[in-house]
Short mmCIF file of C-alpha atoms in Angstrom, two decimals:
data_model
loop_
_atom_site.label_atom_id
_atom_site.label_comp_id
_atom_site.label_asym_id
_atom_site.label_seq_id
_atom_site.Cartn_x
_atom_site.Cartn_y
_atom_site.Cartn_z
CA GLN A 87 114.26 104.68 104.95
CA LEU A 88 117.12 104.69 107.13
CA VAL A 89 119.89 106.52 105.53
CA HIS A 90 123.94 106.82 107.20
CA GLY A 91 121.79 104.73 109.64
CA LEU A 92 119.09 107.82 110.66
CA MET A 93 115.45 107.55 109.53
CA ARG A 94 113.92 110.23 106.67
CA ALA A 95 110.58 111.30 106.58
CA ILE A 96 109.01 110.04 102.79
CA PRO A 97 105.57 111.47 101.72
CA ALA A 98 102.93 108.63 101.69
CA ALA A 99 99.08 108.60 101.75
CA TRP A 100 97.04 106.01 104.29
CA ILE A 101 93.58 105.35 101.90
CA ARG A 102 90.60 102.88 102.05
CA GLY A 103 89.23 102.18 98.60
CA GLY A 104 86.67 99.55 99.15
CA THR A 105 87.16 97.47 102.00
CA SER A 106 91.32 97.20 101.32
CA LYS A 107 93.93 99.75 102.20
CA GLY A 108 96.87 100.36 101.61
CA ILE A 109 100.03 103.13 101.49
CA PHE A 110 100.64 105.42 98.75
CA PHE A 111 103.89 106.86 97.63
CA LYS A 112 104.66 109.38 94.55
CA LYS A 113 107.09 107.72 92.34
CA GLY A 114 109.50 110.21 92.94
CA HIS A 115 109.98 109.30 96.29
CA LEU A 116 110.62 105.97 95.93
CA PRO A 117 114.16 104.60 94.99
CA PRO A 118 114.27 102.59 91.60
CA CYS A 119 112.50 99.52 91.00
CA GLY A 120 114.75 97.22 93.15
CA VAL A 121 115.05 94.87 96.37
CA GLU A 122 116.07 99.06 97.91
CA ARG A 123 112.30 100.19 97.57
CA ASP A 124 111.24 96.88 98.33
CA ARG A 125 112.79 97.37 101.07
CA LEU A 126 111.46 100.36 102.22
CA ILE A 127 108.17 99.51 101.27
CA LEU A 128 108.08 96.32 103.04
CA ALA A 129 109.63 98.10 106.57
CA ALA A 130 106.67 101.11 106.24
CA LEU A 131 104.36 98.14 106.51
CA GLY A 132 106.19 96.14 109.05
CA SER A 133 106.92 92.97 107.19
CA PRO A 134 107.85 90.02 107.44
CA ASP A 135 106.35 89.36 111.09
CA PRO A 136 107.10 85.92 112.23
CA SER A 137 103.42 87.28 114.61
CA GLY A 138 101.74 88.27 111.77
CA LEU A 139 100.54 91.44 112.78
CA GLN A 140 103.03 94.03 111.32
CA LEU A 141 103.51 95.80 114.63
CA ASN A 142 106.00 97.50 113.46
CA GLY A 143 104.56 99.46 109.98
CA VAL A 144 101.29 100.48 109.46
CA GLY A 145 100.38 97.36 107.81
CA GLY A 146 96.83 95.98 109.63
CA GLY A 147 97.95 92.30 109.66
CA ILE A 148 95.27 91.05 106.88
CA SER A 149 96.05 91.00 103.51
CA SER A 150 93.04 93.57 102.73
CA THR A 151 95.31 96.02 104.60
CA SER A 152 98.98 95.12 103.72
CA LYS A 153 99.30 97.04 99.76
CA VAL A 154 101.21 99.81 98.36
CA VAL A 155 100.22 101.56 95.01
CA ILE A 156 103.29 104.02 93.27
CA ILE A 157 102.00 106.10 91.49
CA SER A 158 103.39 108.67 88.55
CA GLN A 159 102.65 111.05 85.71
CA SER A 160 101.39 108.87 82.82
CA GLU A 161 104.03 109.68 79.48
CA ARG A 162 100.76 106.92 77.98
CA GLU A 163 99.10 109.28 75.62
CA GLY A 164 95.20 109.73 76.98
CA TYR A 165 96.35 108.75 80.54
CA ASP A 166 96.96 111.09 83.82
CA VAL A 167 98.79 108.10 85.71
CA ASP A 168 100.56 105.37 85.95
CA TYR A 169 99.00 103.03 88.90
CA LEU A 170 101.48 100.49 90.22
CA PHE A 171 100.16 98.02 92.66
CA GLY A 172 102.15 95.71 95.49
CA GLN A 173 100.63 93.11 97.60
CA VAL A 174 103.18 92.81 101.10
CA GLU A 175 103.65 89.84 102.58
CA ILE A 176 103.07 89.98 106.51
CA LYS A 177 105.07 86.84 107.56
CA GLU A 178 107.96 86.80 104.44
CA ARG A 179 110.44 89.16 102.78
CA LEU A 180 108.17 89.32 100.03
CA VAL A 181 106.50 92.12 97.88
CA ASN A 182 104.70 90.49 94.77
CA TRP A 183 104.01 92.98 92.11
CA ASP A 184 102.27 90.60 89.05
CA GLY A 185 98.74 91.26 90.66
CA SER A 186 96.27 94.24 90.94
CA CYS A 187 93.62 95.37 93.03
CA GLY A 188 90.48 96.50 92.69
CA ASN A 189 89.53 98.02 95.98
CA LEU A 190 92.76 100.27 95.68
CA SER A 191 91.56 101.78 92.14
CA ALA A 192 89.13 103.89 93.35
CA GLY A 193 91.81 105.78 95.90
CA VAL A 194 93.92 106.19 93.44
CA GLY A 195 92.05 108.52 91.84
CA LEU A 196 91.88 110.62 95.42
CA PHE A 197 95.49 110.24 95.50
CA ALA A 198 95.90 112.29 91.92
CA LEU A 199 93.75 114.81 92.76
CA ALA A 200 95.58 115.76 96.28
CA GLU A 201 98.91 115.04 94.73
CA GLY A 202 97.64 117.34 92.02
CA PHE A 203 98.29 115.07 88.91
CA VAL A 204 94.74 115.75 87.91
CA GLN A 205 93.07 119.26 89.02
CA PRO A 206 89.71 118.69 90.07
CA LYS A 207 86.55 119.63 88.10
CA PRO A 208 82.84 120.88 89.16
CA GLY A 209 80.46 117.90 90.24
CA SER A 210 82.57 115.08 89.05
CA THR A 211 86.41 114.34 88.31
CA GLU A 212 87.36 111.80 85.76
CA VAL A 213 90.90 110.33 86.64
CA ARG A 214 92.51 108.26 83.53
CA VAL A 215 94.21 105.51 84.71
CA TRP A 216 96.76 103.13 83.19
CA GLN A 217 97.23 99.95 85.40
CA VAL A 218 100.99 99.38 85.27
CA ASN A 219 100.52 95.73 86.71
CA GLN A 220 98.03 94.62 84.07
CA GLY A 221 98.08 96.00 82.00
CA TYR A 222 95.26 97.75 81.47
CA GLY A 223 93.22 101.31 81.19
CA MET A 224 91.10 102.44 83.88
CA LYS A 225 88.78 105.92 84.72
CA VAL A 226 87.97 106.12 88.23
CA HIS A 227 85.27 108.87 88.56
CA VAL A 228 86.09 111.10 91.72
CA PRO A 229 82.75 113.05 93.15
CA ALA A 230 83.18 116.71 94.41
CA GLY A 231 84.16 117.32 98.15
CA VAL A 232 85.44 113.24 98.60
CA ASP A 233 88.60 115.21 99.51
CA ALA A 234 87.21 117.31 102.50
CA PRO A 235 85.69 115.90 105.69
CA LEU A 236 82.10 115.91 105.07
CA GLU A 237 80.68 118.41 107.55
CA GLU A 238 82.65 120.85 105.92
CA THR A 239 81.29 121.30 102.43
CA ASN A 240 78.92 122.85 100.76
CA VAL A 241 78.60 119.76 98.04
CA GLU A 242 75.66 117.76 98.18
CA LEU A 243 76.34 113.96 97.81
CA ASP A 244 74.89 110.51 96.88
CA LEU A 245 75.90 108.29 99.47
CA ILE A 246 76.46 104.79 99.64
CA ASN A 247 76.41 102.14 102.38
CA LEU A 248 79.31 99.91 101.32
CA ALA A 249 78.79 96.20 102.69
CA GLY A 250 81.74 95.42 105.82
CA ILE A 251 82.48 99.51 106.44
CA PRO A 252 80.56 101.58 109.23
CA GLY A 253 78.69 104.33 107.99
CA ARG A 254 77.70 106.04 104.16
CA GLU A 255 80.11 106.98 102.44
CA PRO A 256 80.14 108.68 98.58
CA PRO A 257 80.53 106.63 95.56
CA VAL A 258 83.80 106.56 93.97
CA TYR A 259 83.66 104.72 90.37
CA VAL A 260 85.53 102.24 88.29
CA GLU A 261 85.10 101.66 85.32
CA VAL A 262 87.29 99.46 83.57
CA LEU A 263 88.73 100.49 79.68
CA GLU A 264 90.50 97.96 78.67
CA PRO A 265 89.80 94.56 79.89
CA HIS A 266 92.25 91.51 80.05
CA VAL A 267 92.53 88.75 80.55
#
């Protein structure tokens, strides 16, 4: 973010959930909802980019890697975090706040644990998530050890293959609690 012509660092994480990747922010690290926040997000991902490559940011030039997630402690009873999703257009100056991303929902659980919104539990940690854009709840089940490289953990994990992703990964399950129409 530019402040008086100088760059300022903002903490963020680049997380893959399923076959999507996005930049994750804590809500408190960003400007309030509006033009300034959208401008910062667009710059972080490198949009708009007429070439479609997003070379000036961390976006990957395709819709599945041009996403933003904003997480905050939930004030809604029974939920740990609020999850706000934005689809960042690649060639246009636009962040679409209308939808959600099921793939990145898995990443919400990882980010919530990494940032201390939820304390890890032995075996698996359940993170209760409110999806702000669409207005529904989820439980994200994160197995112990996912937050560390597999070779450095003593936790035995069941690994799965995910179509389109090389290698085997520990599963993060997302359970939709309040389906929406």
